[in-house]
Coordinates of C-alpha atoms and ligand atoms in Angstrom, one line a residue:
M1 CA 0.0 0.1 0.0
S2 CA 1.3 3.4 -0.6
N3 CA 2.2 5.8 2.2
K4 CA -0.8 8.2 1.3
T5 CA -3.0 9.1 4.6
I6 CA -5.8 6.6 4.3
I7 CA -9.6 8.0 4.0
L8 CA -12.5 5.8 4.6
T9 CA -16.0 7.2 4.1
G10 CA -19.1 5.3 3.4
D11 CA -22.9 5.6 2.3
R12 CA -26.0 3.4 3.4
P13 CA -27.7 2.1 -0.1
T14 CA -31.2 3.2 0.7
G15 CA -31.7 5.1 -2.4
Q16 CA -30.0 7.2 -5.3
L17 CA -27.4 9.9 -4.9
H18 CA -28.9 13.4 -5.4
M19 CA -27.8 16.9 -5.3
G20 CA -27.1 17.1 -1.9
H21 CA -24.7 14.4 -1.6
Y22 CA -23.0 15.9 -4.6
V23 CA -22.2 18.9 -3.0
G24 CA -21.8 17.9 0.4
S25 CA -19.4 15.0 -0.3
L26 CA -19.3 13.5 -3.6
E27 CA -17.5 16.5 -5.3
N28 CA -15.0 16.6 -2.1
R29 CA -14.4 13.2 -2.8
V30 CA -13.6 13.2 -6.4
K31 CA -10.8 15.7 -5.1
L32 CA -9.5 13.5 -2.0
Q33 CA -8.8 10.5 -4.7
D34 CA -5.8 12.2 -6.2
S35 CA -4.2 13.1 -3.1
H36 CA -5.0 10.1 -0.4
Q37 CA -5.5 6.3 -0.2
Q38 CA -9.6 6.7 -0.7
F39 CA -11.9 3.6 0.4
I40 CA -15.5 4.4 0.1
M41 CA -17.6 1.9 1.6
I42 CA -21.5 1.0 0.1
A43 CA -22.7 0.1 4.0
D44 CA -25.5 -2.5 2.8
M45 CA -25.2 -4.3 6.3
Q46 CA -25.8 -0.7 8.1
A47 CA -28.5 0.1 5.8
L48 CA -30.1 -3.3 7.2
T49 CA -30.2 -2.2 10.2
D50 CA -33.5 -0.4 10.2
N51 CA -34.3 -2.4 6.9
A52 CA -34.2 -5.7 8.1
D53 CA -37.5 -6.1 6.6
N54 CA -37.1 -4.8 3.1
P55 CA -33.8 -6.2 2.0
E56 CA -34.8 -5.6 -1.7
K57 CA -34.3 -1.5 -1.1
V58 CA -31.1 -2.2 -0.1
R59 CA -29.8 -4.7 -2.3
S60 CA -31.3 -3.0 -5.4
N61 CA -29.3 0.3 -4.7
V62 CA -25.9 -0.9 -4.1
V63 CA -25.6 -0.9 -7.7
E64 CA -27.5 2.6 -8.2
V65 CA -25.0 4.3 -5.3
A66 CA -22.1 2.5 -7.5
L67 CA -23.2 4.3 -10.4
D68 CA -23.7 7.6 -9.1
Y69 CA -19.6 7.5 -7.6
L70 CA -18.5 6.1 -11.3
A71 CA -20.8 9.1 -12.7
V72 CA -19.4 12.1 -11.1
G73 CA -16.0 10.5 -11.1
L74 CA -14.7 8.5 -8.8
D75 CA -12.2 6.3 -10.7
P76 CA -11.5 2.7 -9.3
A77 CA -7.7 3.0 -10.4
K78 CA -8.0 5.6 -7.7
T79 CA -10.7 5.2 -5.2
T80 CA -11.7 1.6 -3.3
M81 CA -15.2 1.0 -3.9
F82 CA -16.5 -1.9 -2.1
I83 CA -19.4 -3.3 -0.2
Q84 CA -19.6 -3.5 3.8
S85 CA -21.0 -7.1 3.7
A86 CA -18.3 -8.6 1.5
I87 CA -15.7 -7.8 4.3
T88 CA -17.1 -10.6 6.7
E89 CA -14.0 -9.4 8.9
L90 CA -15.7 -6.0 9.7
S91 CA -18.6 -8.1 11.6
E92 CA -15.7 -10.2 13.6
L93 CA -13.9 -6.9 14.8
T94 CA -17.7 -5.5 15.8
M95 CA -18.1 -8.6 18.0
Y96 CA -14.9 -7.2 19.8
Y97 CA -15.4 -4.0 20.0
L98 CA -18.5 -4.4 21.3
N99 CA -17.4 -5.8 24.4
L100 CA -15.6 -2.1 25.0
V101 CA -18.9 -0.1 24.9
T102 CA -21.8 0.5 27.2
V103 CA -25.6 0.0 26.3
A104 CA -25.6 3.4 28.2
R105 CA -23.2 5.0 26.1
L106 CA -24.8 3.5 23.2
Q107 CA -28.2 5.8 24.2
R108 CA -26.2 8.4 24.7
N109 CA -24.8 8.6 21.0
P110 CA -26.6 12.2 19.7
T111 CA -26.9 11.3 16.4
V112 CA -28.6 7.7 17.1
K113 CA -30.9 9.6 19.5
N114 CA -31.8 11.5 16.4
E115 CA -32.3 8.7 14.3
M116 CA -34.3 6.5 16.7
Q117 CA -36.6 9.3 17.1
Q118 CA -36.5 10.4 13.4
K119 CA -37.2 6.3 12.8
G120 CA -40.0 6.3 15.4
F121 CA -38.2 3.6 17.5
G122 CA -38.5 3.7 21.1
A123 CA -37.5 0.8 23.1
D124 CA -38.7 -1.2 20.3
V125 CA -35.0 -0.5 18.7
P126 CA -33.3 -3.0 16.9
A127 CA -29.9 -4.4 18.7
G128 CA -28.4 -4.0 15.3
F129 CA -29.3 -0.4 15.0
L130 CA -28.7 0.9 18.4
M131 CA -25.0 -0.7 18.2
Y132 CA -24.3 0.7 14.2
P133 CA -21.4 3.0 15.7
V134 CA -19.4 0.1 16.8
S135 CA -20.0 -1.6 13.4
Q136 CA -18.7 2.0 11.6
A137 CA -15.8 1.8 14.4
A138 CA -14.8 -1.6 12.7
D139 CA -15.5 0.1 8.9
I140 CA -12.9 2.9 10.3
T141 CA -10.3 1.1 11.9
S142 CA -9.9 -1.8 9.8
F143 CA -8.6 0.6 7.2
K144 CA -6.6 2.4 9.9
A145 CA -7.8 5.5 8.0
K146 CA -7.1 9.0 9.7
I147 CA -9.8 10.9 7.7
V148 CA -12.9 10.4 7.8
P149 CA -15.1 12.7 5.6
V150 CA -18.7 12.8 6.8
G151 CA -21.6 15.2 7.3
E152 CA -21.4 16.9 10.8
D153 CA -24.1 14.5 11.8
Q154 CA -22.1 11.9 12.0
L155 CA -18.9 13.3 14.0
P156 CA -20.5 11.7 17.6
V157 CA -20.2 8.4 15.8
I158 CA -16.5 9.2 14.9
E159 CA -16.4 10.5 18.8
Q160 CA -17.3 7.0 19.8
T161 CA -14.7 5.2 17.4
N162 CA -12.4 7.1 18.8
E163 CA -13.2 5.9 22.2
I164 CA -13.0 2.4 21.3
V165 CA -9.9 2.6 19.6
R166 CA -8.2 4.2 23.3
K167 CA -9.9 1.8 25.2
F168 CA -8.6 -1.1 22.5
N169 CA -5.3 0.3 22.7
S170 CA -5.1 0.7 26.2
I171 CA -6.0 -3.0 26.9
Y172 CA -4.4 -5.0 24.3
G173 CA -1.8 -2.9 22.8
E174 CA -1.3 0.1 20.1
V175 CA -2.9 -1.6 17.6
L176 CA -5.8 0.8 16.4
V177 CA -5.8 4.4 14.6
E178 CA -7.8 7.7 15.7
A179 CA -9.4 9.0 12.8
E180 CA -10.6 12.4 12.5
G181 CA -13.7 13.4 11.0
L182 CA -13.3 15.9 7.9
L183 CA -16.3 18.5 7.1
S184 CA -17.2 19.5 3.7
T185 CA -16.7 23.2 3.8
T186 CA -19.9 23.3 1.3
T187 CA -23.0 24.3 2.7
R188 CA -26.0 22.1 2.7
L189 CA -28.1 21.9 -0.1
A190 CA -31.5 22.5 1.2
G191 CA -34.8 20.7 -0.3
L192 CA -36.4 22.0 -3.5
D193 CA -39.3 23.1 -1.2
G194 CA -37.4 25.0 1.0
K195 CA -37.0 22.4 3.8
A196 CA -33.5 22.5 5.2
K197 CA -32.0 19.6 3.8
M198 CA -32.7 17.9 0.4
S199 CA -33.3 14.1 1.2
K200 CA -34.9 11.1 -0.1
S201 CA -37.6 10.8 2.6
L202 CA -38.7 14.1 2.0
G203 CA -39.1 14.1 -1.4
N204 CA -37.4 17.4 -2.3
A205 CA -34.7 15.9 -4.0
I206 CA -32.9 16.5 -7.6
Y207 CA -31.3 13.2 -8.3
L208 CA -28.0 13.0 -9.9
A209 CA -30.2 10.1 -12.3
D210 CA -32.9 12.4 -13.3
D211 CA -33.1 13.2 -17.0
A212 CA -33.6 16.7 -18.6
D213 CA -37.1 16.5 -18.2
T214 CA -37.4 15.8 -14.6
L215 CA -34.4 18.0 -13.8
K216 CA -36.9 21.0 -15.7
K217 CA -39.9 20.0 -14.0
K218 CA -38.4 20.1 -10.5
V219 CA -36.7 23.5 -11.2
M220 CA -39.5 24.9 -12.3
S221 CA -41.5 23.3 -9.1
M222 CA -39.0 24.9 -6.6
F223 CA -40.4 27.0 -3.6
T224 CA -39.6 30.8 -4.3
D225 CA -41.5 33.7 -2.5
P226 CA -45.3 32.5 -2.2
D227 CA -45.9 36.5 -2.1
H228 CA -44.0 37.5 -5.2
L229 CA -47.4 36.8 -7.4
R230 CA -46.6 39.4 -10.4
V231 CA -43.8 40.0 -12.1
E232 CA -44.0 43.8 -11.0
D233 CA -43.8 42.9 -7.0
P234 CA -40.9 43.3 -5.2
G235 CA -39.7 39.8 -4.5
K236 CA -37.5 38.4 -1.7
I237 CA -34.4 36.6 -1.6
E238 CA -34.2 34.9 1.8
G239 CA -35.8 31.3 2.0
N240 CA -35.8 31.2 -1.8
M241 CA -34.9 28.4 -3.3
V242 CA -33.7 30.0 -6.4
F243 CA -31.2 32.1 -5.4
A244 CA -30.3 29.6 -2.8
Y245 CA -28.9 27.1 -5.2
L246 CA -28.0 29.9 -7.3
D247 CA -25.5 30.6 -4.4
V248 CA -23.8 27.2 -4.2
F249 CA -24.2 26.3 -8.2
G250 CA -23.4 29.6 -10.3
Q251 CA -20.2 30.8 -10.7
D252 CA -20.9 34.7 -12.2
K253 CA -21.9 36.1 -8.8
E254 CA -21.5 39.6 -10.5
H255 CA -24.4 38.6 -12.4
I256 CA -26.2 37.2 -9.7
A257 CA -26.1 39.9 -7.5
E258 CA -27.9 41.7 -10.1
L259 CA -30.7 39.5 -10.4
K260 CA -30.9 39.7 -6.4
A261 CA -31.4 43.1 -6.9
H262 CA -33.8 43.1 -10.0
Y263 CA -36.1 40.6 -8.6
Q264 CA -36.1 42.6 -4.7
R265 CA -36.9 46.0 -6.8
G266 CA -39.7 43.9 -8.5
G267 CA -39.7 43.3 -12.5
L268 CA -38.4 40.1 -12.5
G269 CA -40.2 37.3 -12.7
D270 CA -39.7 33.6 -11.1
V271 CA -39.8 31.2 -14.7
K272 CA -36.9 34.0 -15.7
V273 CA -34.6 33.2 -12.8
K274 CA -35.9 29.6 -12.8
R275 CA -34.8 29.2 -16.3
Y276 CA -31.3 30.4 -15.8
L277 CA -30.7 28.2 -12.9
L278 CA -31.9 25.3 -15.0
E279 CA -29.3 26.6 -17.7
I280 CA -26.7 26.4 -14.8
L281 CA -27.6 22.9 -13.5
D282 CA -28.0 21.5 -16.9
A283 CA -24.4 22.2 -17.7
K284 CA -22.9 21.0 -14.5
F285 CA -25.2 17.6 -14.4
A286 CA -26.0 16.8 -17.6
P287 CA -22.5 15.2 -18.1
I288 CA -23.3 13.4 -15.1
R289 CA -26.2 11.9 -15.7
E290 CA -25.3 11.2 -19.1
K291 CA -22.4 8.9 -18.1
R292 CA -24.5 7.4 -15.7
A293 CA -27.0 6.3 -18.3
E294 CA -24.0 5.0 -20.5
L295 CA -22.7 2.5 -17.5
A296 CA -26.0 1.5 -16.1
K297 CA -26.9 0.0 -19.6
D298 CA -23.9 -2.5 -18.0
K299 CA -24.8 -3.0 -14.4
G300 CA -22.8 -6.2 -14.5
A301 CA -19.2 -4.3 -15.1
V302 CA -20.4 -2.0 -12.3
M303 CA -20.4 -5.3 -10.0
T304 CA -17.1 -6.4 -11.5
M305 CA -15.4 -3.4 -10.2
L306 CA -17.1 -3.4 -6.9
K307 CA -16.1 -7.0 -6.5
E308 CA -12.5 -6.0 -7.1
G309 CA -12.6 -3.4 -4.7
S310 CA -13.8 -5.7 -2.1
Y311 CA -11.3 -8.4 -2.8
K312 CA -8.8 -5.3 -2.4
A313 CA -10.7 -3.8 1.0
K314 CA -10.7 -7.4 2.3
E315 CA -6.8 -7.9 2.0
V316 CA -6.5 -4.6 4.4
A317 CA -9.2 -5.4 6.6
A318 CA -8.1 -8.8 7.2
A319 CA -4.4 -7.9 8.6
T320 CA -5.7 -5.2 10.8
L321 CA -8.2 -8.4 12.2
A322 CA -5.1 -10.6 12.4
E323 CA -3.6 -8.0 14.6
V324 CA -6.5 -7.5 16.3
R325 CA -6.8 -11.1 17.0
R326 CA -2.7 -11.6 17.9
A327 CA -3.4 -8.3 20.1
I328 CA -6.1 -10.1 22.3
G329 CA -4.6 -13.4 22.0
V330 CA -7.4 -15.3 20.6
Q331 CA -5.6 -17.2 18.0
Y332 CA -4.9 -21.0 19.1
F333 CA -3.9 -23.0 16.3
Ligands
LIG401 N1 -23.3 6.4 8.6 C1 -22.9 6.7 7.3 C2 -24.0 7.7 7.1 O1 -25.1 7.3 7.6 C3 -22.7 5.5 6.4 C4 -21.2 4.9 6.7 C5 -21.4 3.9 7.0 C6 -19.7 5.7 7.2 N2 -19.7 3.2 7.3 C7 -19.0 4.7 7.5 C8 -19.6 6.8 7.0 C9 -17.9 4.6 7.6 C10 -17.9 7.2 7.1 C11 -17.6 5.9 7.4 O2 -24.3 8.7 6.7

């Protein structure tokens, strides 16, 4: 393995990836793959922790997520993309780590707490869900990743990972490496409807796979200023998604400032600004969706890429597991 700094990150395959993922992480991963040794995991087992009764959703989205990865420019020659369940070593590591964590600590993890609330789990939370941060600690530590690019909500999981690392190392000797979360610098992309977050469950997302027509429909339906009824009326920029997206994706900041001023004065219609935004989004995302459509014609090739990535990842995880077993002393023959 090269001596580049190791990065590990992952996604739960519960749906196709959207522009929020692009802005929040994918774009950054494409940059990172040149300077780092990057592993990206499709976390199907983690997705099953709250989808046990719907394995088909998880299974079918594995290839969809991989298509999104390739379409945005993640390159298998630089980034090792793999499937979590193919690396059985991770499950064994999780079993050893579970002994280093208390149930009370898991219940205090703010990320898990939030998600449990969102999903309506009370005391009936699946045990696998409650302990997914431990499994995620196995994901991270088995690659000795130093950097874990994630959204802010995942920082408590990394904190818990590092607690496990310290505890492991203090009991069994220095084997594991602490990791650091890397937050994306870009602002979070709001939903089409103005809600704070673009998300599949809120139904307010533009997917990387969306065709030109769908993109147009979604842009034309974006939440603007509900009080901006006639073109002549002064309009509001704040909370207006068309301008929010222009701030994220537009290059010509001067022109955007002019548009904003005009909109606020009155005399600029929503449709005109939406057309301008559509042009910008189309220029940026048409090559991605076209590449994705092309790759989708041969899903077998995509699965082969994941298979090769999984072999590579397995070798790395197996080496760490061997060290872990040696350190604990569970090696008898
Ligand atoms: N929990 C992450 C999420 O929901 C996905 C994930 C699984 C992950 N394993 C990981 C992220 C390891 C970073 C590192 O987005």
